[in-house]
Amino acid sequence: MWEAVSATAPRLAKPRIMRQHWLDLTFLHWAVEPASVAHLYPPGTEPDLFEGRTYVGLVAFDMANTGLPHGPSLVGTLLETNIRLYSVDSTGRRGVVFLALDANRRAVVAAGRTVFGLPYRFARMSHERHGDRHVYTTTVRWPRVQAASRIEVQARGALQAGPLEQFLTARWGLHVARAGRTWYLPNEHPPWALRAAELIRFDDDGLLASVGVDVGGRQPDHVAFSDGVPAYFGVPTLATTPRRAVTR
């Protein structure tokens, strides 16, 4: 049985291994047929569904205060644009699968790929803020990849999270294939405070195609914004590990 979608994170088991602060996030999402992306999932996972569809997400944001659970930040502020899918494993544990995490700090790219096996790529990036208007640009600088994007949004007032918003954002871990096995890396953060957002401009110059996703040139089906949350990560476990009892 698949675990319930909950806006409140299960309490993260100790030890915690890392912290981050995600800021000024813009979420773009496309509804797609599950069969069109099922081949992109790690072994032992499959598309998570909302009303018979699954979603491709493109999330652009700033990241700050990355480091161990306690102590000084180990990395300065950086930019990230990630492309993600929504997953469920054989135990019913829900998560996300990252197809790409584009970042503008080479040290973060190297650490993410080496330590966690995540598909980080180096990119030239910018984030401009003019009041509540945000402009993000990404140009990937990676072998055999030519891809770029531009996102411009106007953040509005508070967005009451309904079932779809919770499905897309209340994710308490990620699935990743590493060393021939599929792992689950849990995280914990406060419930999202989402804001409505108007998409002013979205240019995709091969970014989605670079990870094998085709949305037919459509604009996103769902757009949202958040001012951000602090997050903590726990110790990875095999995706086949039985789910523990939920505590908060």
Short mmCIF file of C-alpha atoms in Angstrom, two decimals:
data_model
loop_
_atom_site.label_atom_id
_atom_site.label_comp_id
_atom_site.label_asym_id
_atom_site.label_seq_id
_atom_site.Cartn_x
_atom_site.Cartn_y
_atom_site.Cartn_z
CA MET A 1 0.00 0.00 0.00
CA TRP A 2 1.40 3.41 -0.95
CA GLU A 3 2.06 5.80 1.92
CA ALA A 4 -0.31 8.75 2.30
CA VAL A 5 0.65 12.17 0.98
CA SER A 6 1.26 14.42 3.98
CA ALA A 7 2.18 18.11 4.08
CA THR A 8 4.06 17.45 7.32
CA ALA A 9 7.31 15.53 7.15
CA PRO A 10 7.83 12.33 9.13
CA ARG A 11 10.40 12.92 11.86
CA LEU A 12 13.83 12.35 10.39
CA ALA A 13 15.73 9.55 12.09
CA LYS A 14 19.14 10.45 13.48
CA PRO A 15 21.86 10.95 12.55
CA ARG A 16 21.24 13.82 10.18
CA ILE A 17 24.01 14.17 7.64
CA MET A 18 23.45 17.50 5.91
CA ARG A 19 21.47 20.73 5.93
CA GLN A 20 20.49 23.22 3.23
CA HIS A 21 18.26 26.28 2.89
CA TRP A 22 16.20 26.49 -0.30
CA LEU A 23 15.16 30.02 -1.29
CA ASP A 24 13.00 31.77 -3.93
CA LEU A 25 11.76 28.58 -5.57
CA THR A 26 9.72 28.53 -8.76
CA PHE A 27 7.94 25.25 -9.54
CA LEU A 28 6.88 24.43 -13.11
CA HIS A 29 5.01 21.16 -13.71
CA TRP A 30 3.68 19.25 -16.70
CA ALA A 31 1.20 16.38 -16.51
CA VAL A 32 2.36 13.45 -18.66
CA GLU A 33 1.33 9.88 -19.37
CA PRO A 34 3.19 7.54 -17.00
CA ALA A 35 4.30 5.27 -19.85
CA SER A 36 6.14 8.16 -21.50
CA VAL A 37 8.63 8.48 -18.61
CA ALA A 38 8.55 5.06 -16.90
CA HIS A 39 11.86 4.06 -18.52
CA LEU A 40 13.62 6.95 -16.73
CA TYR A 41 13.06 5.56 -13.21
CA PRO A 42 15.61 3.64 -11.12
CA PRO A 43 15.03 -0.12 -10.73
CA GLY A 44 12.40 -0.90 -8.12
CA THR A 45 10.56 2.40 -8.55
CA GLU A 46 7.73 3.53 -10.82
CA PRO A 47 5.79 6.70 -11.61
CA ASP A 48 3.66 8.02 -8.76
CA LEU A 49 0.21 8.98 -10.01
CA PHE A 50 -2.25 11.77 -9.44
CA GLU A 51 -5.63 11.15 -11.07
CA GLY A 52 -4.01 8.72 -13.51
CA ARG A 53 -1.20 11.04 -14.62
CA THR A 54 2.30 11.65 -13.38
CA TYR A 55 4.26 14.90 -13.52
CA VAL A 56 7.56 16.29 -14.76
CA GLY A 57 8.86 19.11 -12.58
CA LEU A 58 11.32 21.90 -13.35
CA VAL A 59 12.36 23.74 -10.19
CA ALA A 60 14.65 26.80 -10.12
CA PHE A 61 15.92 28.29 -6.86
CA ASP A 62 18.76 29.60 -4.71
CA MET A 63 20.49 27.36 -2.19
CA ALA A 64 22.27 28.64 0.93
CA ASN A 65 23.69 27.41 4.24
CA THR A 66 24.76 24.01 2.93
CA GLY A 67 26.80 22.08 5.46
CA LEU A 68 26.83 19.51 8.22
CA PRO A 69 23.85 19.54 10.61
CA HIS A 70 25.73 21.89 12.93
CA GLY A 71 28.48 24.41 12.33
CA PRO A 72 29.35 26.89 9.60
CA SER A 73 28.17 26.74 6.04
CA LEU A 74 30.58 24.78 3.87
CA VAL A 75 29.39 26.19 0.55
CA GLY A 76 28.37 29.72 -0.33
CA THR A 77 25.05 30.55 -1.96
CA LEU A 78 24.54 28.81 -5.28
CA LEU A 79 21.86 28.46 -7.94
CA GLU A 80 20.16 25.24 -8.99
CA THR A 81 17.65 24.21 -11.61
CA ASN A 82 16.51 20.60 -11.35
CA ILE A 83 14.33 18.36 -13.48
CA ARG A 84 12.43 15.77 -11.48
CA LEU A 85 9.91 12.98 -11.63
CA TYR A 86 7.61 11.61 -8.91
CA SER A 87 8.29 8.10 -7.71
CA VAL A 88 7.05 5.30 -5.51
CA ASP A 89 9.04 2.20 -4.59
CA SER A 90 8.06 -1.41 -3.85
CA THR A 91 7.42 -0.58 -0.17
CA GLY A 92 4.98 2.21 -1.12
CA ARG A 93 7.47 4.92 -0.13
CA ARG A 94 6.98 8.11 -2.15
CA GLY A 95 9.82 10.31 -3.38
CA VAL A 96 11.33 12.14 -6.30
CA VAL A 97 13.76 11.05 -9.00
CA PHE A 98 16.13 13.71 -10.28
CA LEU A 99 16.94 13.50 -13.98
CA ALA A 100 19.29 16.49 -13.74
CA LEU A 101 20.45 18.94 -11.09
CA ASP A 102 22.14 21.88 -12.79
CA ALA A 103 24.22 24.06 -10.47
CA ASN A 104 26.75 26.85 -10.82
CA ARG A 105 29.32 25.62 -8.30
CA ARG A 106 31.77 23.01 -9.57
CA ALA A 107 32.55 21.75 -6.06
CA VAL A 108 28.85 21.02 -5.44
CA VAL A 109 28.53 19.26 -8.78
CA ALA A 110 31.54 17.07 -8.02
CA ALA A 111 30.39 16.25 -4.48
CA GLY A 112 26.81 15.48 -5.51
CA ARG A 113 27.93 13.10 -8.24
CA THR A 114 30.69 11.43 -6.20
CA VAL A 115 29.07 11.12 -2.78
CA PHE A 116 25.40 10.60 -3.65
CA GLY A 117 25.48 9.48 -7.28
CA LEU A 118 23.13 12.30 -8.27
CA PRO A 119 23.07 13.61 -11.87
CA TYR A 120 24.53 17.04 -11.17
CA ARG A 121 25.76 19.09 -14.13
CA PHE A 122 27.70 22.35 -14.15
CA ALA A 123 25.87 25.32 -15.65
CA ARG A 124 26.17 29.07 -16.05
CA MET A 125 23.20 30.48 -14.17
CA SER A 126 21.61 33.69 -12.98
CA HIS A 127 18.72 34.73 -10.78
CA GLU A 128 17.45 38.30 -10.89
CA ARG A 129 14.81 39.57 -8.51
CA HIS A 130 12.79 42.72 -9.09
CA GLY A 131 10.31 42.90 -6.24
CA ASP A 132 8.18 39.79 -6.68
CA ARG A 133 9.32 39.19 -10.26
CA HIS A 134 12.00 36.51 -10.64
CA VAL A 135 14.09 35.66 -13.69
CA TYR A 136 16.21 32.50 -13.78
CA THR A 137 18.56 31.52 -16.59
CA THR A 138 20.45 28.25 -17.03
CA THR A 139 23.01 27.33 -19.68
CA VAL A 140 24.43 23.85 -19.20
CA ARG A 141 28.18 23.44 -19.61
CA TRP A 142 28.49 19.66 -19.69
CA PRO A 143 30.05 17.14 -22.10
CA ARG A 144 27.78 16.32 -25.05
CA VAL A 145 24.97 18.51 -23.68
CA GLN A 146 23.77 21.75 -25.26
CA ALA A 147 20.80 23.04 -23.33
CA ALA A 148 19.48 26.24 -21.78
CA SER A 149 16.34 27.73 -20.26
CA ARG A 150 14.88 31.04 -19.14
CA ILE A 151 12.08 31.32 -16.59
CA GLU A 152 10.34 34.55 -15.64
CA VAL A 153 7.55 34.56 -13.06
CA GLN A 154 5.57 37.06 -11.01
CA ALA A 155 4.93 35.76 -7.49
CA ARG A 156 1.48 36.54 -6.12
CA GLY A 157 -0.34 35.99 -2.84
CA ALA A 158 -0.65 32.88 -0.72
CA LEU A 159 -1.73 29.71 -2.49
CA GLN A 160 -3.90 27.32 -0.50
CA ALA A 161 -2.33 23.92 -1.14
CA GLY A 162 -4.84 21.43 -2.47
CA PRO A 163 -4.33 17.73 -3.22
CA LEU A 164 -2.27 18.42 -6.37
CA GLU A 165 0.04 20.94 -4.68
CA GLN A 166 0.65 18.51 -1.84
CA PHE A 167 1.33 15.67 -4.27
CA LEU A 168 3.93 17.80 -6.07
CA THR A 169 5.71 19.34 -3.08
CA ALA A 170 5.18 17.13 -0.01
CA ARG A 171 8.04 14.80 -0.85
CA TRP A 172 10.21 13.54 1.98
CA GLY A 173 13.04 11.85 0.11
CA LEU A 174 14.58 10.96 -3.21
CA HIS A 175 15.27 7.72 -5.06
CA VAL A 176 18.64 7.29 -6.77
CA ALA A 177 20.40 4.38 -8.45
CA ARG A 178 23.94 3.88 -7.22
CA ALA A 179 26.36 0.93 -7.31
CA GLY A 180 23.75 -1.30 -8.93
CA ARG A 181 21.12 -0.69 -6.26
CA THR A 182 18.35 1.84 -5.67
CA TRP A 183 18.59 4.00 -2.56
CA TYR A 184 16.25 6.35 -0.71
CA LEU A 185 17.68 9.55 0.80
CA PRO A 186 15.18 11.03 3.31
CA ASN A 187 14.73 14.71 4.10
CA GLU A 188 12.73 16.87 6.48
CA HIS A 189 11.61 20.50 6.32
CA PRO A 190 8.68 22.64 7.45
CA PRO A 191 5.48 22.48 5.41
CA TRP A 192 5.71 24.57 2.24
CA ALA A 193 4.19 28.05 2.30
CA LEU A 194 3.27 28.28 -1.38
CA ARG A 195 2.37 31.36 -3.36
CA ALA A 196 0.46 31.63 -6.61
CA ALA A 197 2.64 32.63 -9.55
CA GLU A 198 2.07 33.97 -13.05
CA LEU A 199 4.41 32.62 -15.70
CA ILE A 200 5.59 35.60 -17.72
CA ARG A 201 8.03 33.71 -19.93
CA PHE A 202 9.45 30.23 -20.30
CA ASP A 203 12.02 29.39 -22.95
CA ASP A 204 13.25 25.82 -23.14
CA ASP A 205 16.24 25.46 -25.43
CA GLY A 206 16.72 21.72 -25.08
CA LEU A 207 16.81 21.48 -21.27
CA LEU A 208 13.95 18.99 -20.91
CA ALA A 209 15.06 17.11 -24.03
CA SER A 210 18.57 16.76 -22.58
CA VAL A 211 17.19 14.27 -20.04
CA GLY A 212 14.83 12.48 -22.41
CA VAL A 213 11.62 14.33 -21.56
CA ASP A 214 9.20 15.51 -24.25
CA VAL A 215 6.24 17.68 -23.22
CA GLY A 216 5.35 18.55 -26.81
CA GLY A 217 6.39 22.19 -26.51
CA ARG A 218 3.55 22.90 -24.07
CA GLN A 219 3.72 25.56 -21.40
CA PRO A 220 3.50 24.18 -17.84
CA ASP A 221 0.20 22.92 -16.51
CA HIS A 222 0.95 24.20 -13.01
CA VAL A 223 3.09 27.06 -11.68
CA ALA A 224 3.82 27.95 -8.05
CA PHE A 225 6.36 29.85 -5.98
CA SER A 226 7.75 29.63 -2.46
CA ASP A 227 9.97 31.97 -0.46
CA GLY A 228 11.72 28.88 0.84
CA VAL A 229 12.37 26.42 3.67
CA PRO A 230 15.34 25.05 5.62
CA ALA A 231 15.92 21.33 5.03
CA TYR A 232 17.81 18.45 6.63
CA PHE A 233 18.84 15.11 5.15
CA GLY A 234 19.18 11.72 6.83
CA VAL A 235 21.17 8.57 6.14
CA PRO A 236 20.34 6.81 2.84
CA THR A 237 18.70 3.39 3.00
CA LEU A 238 18.00 0.79 0.34
CA ALA A 239 14.67 1.44 -1.35
CA THR A 240 13.62 -2.11 -0.41
CA THR A 241 13.95 -1.34 3.32
CA PRO A 242 10.52 -1.57 4.95
CA ARG A 243 8.98 1.76 5.86
CA ARG A 244 9.18 2.62 9.54
CA ALA A 245 6.19 3.84 11.53
CA VAL A 246 5.45 7.50 10.88
CA THR A 247 6.16 9.84 13.81
CA ARG A 248 6.05 13.60 13.99
#
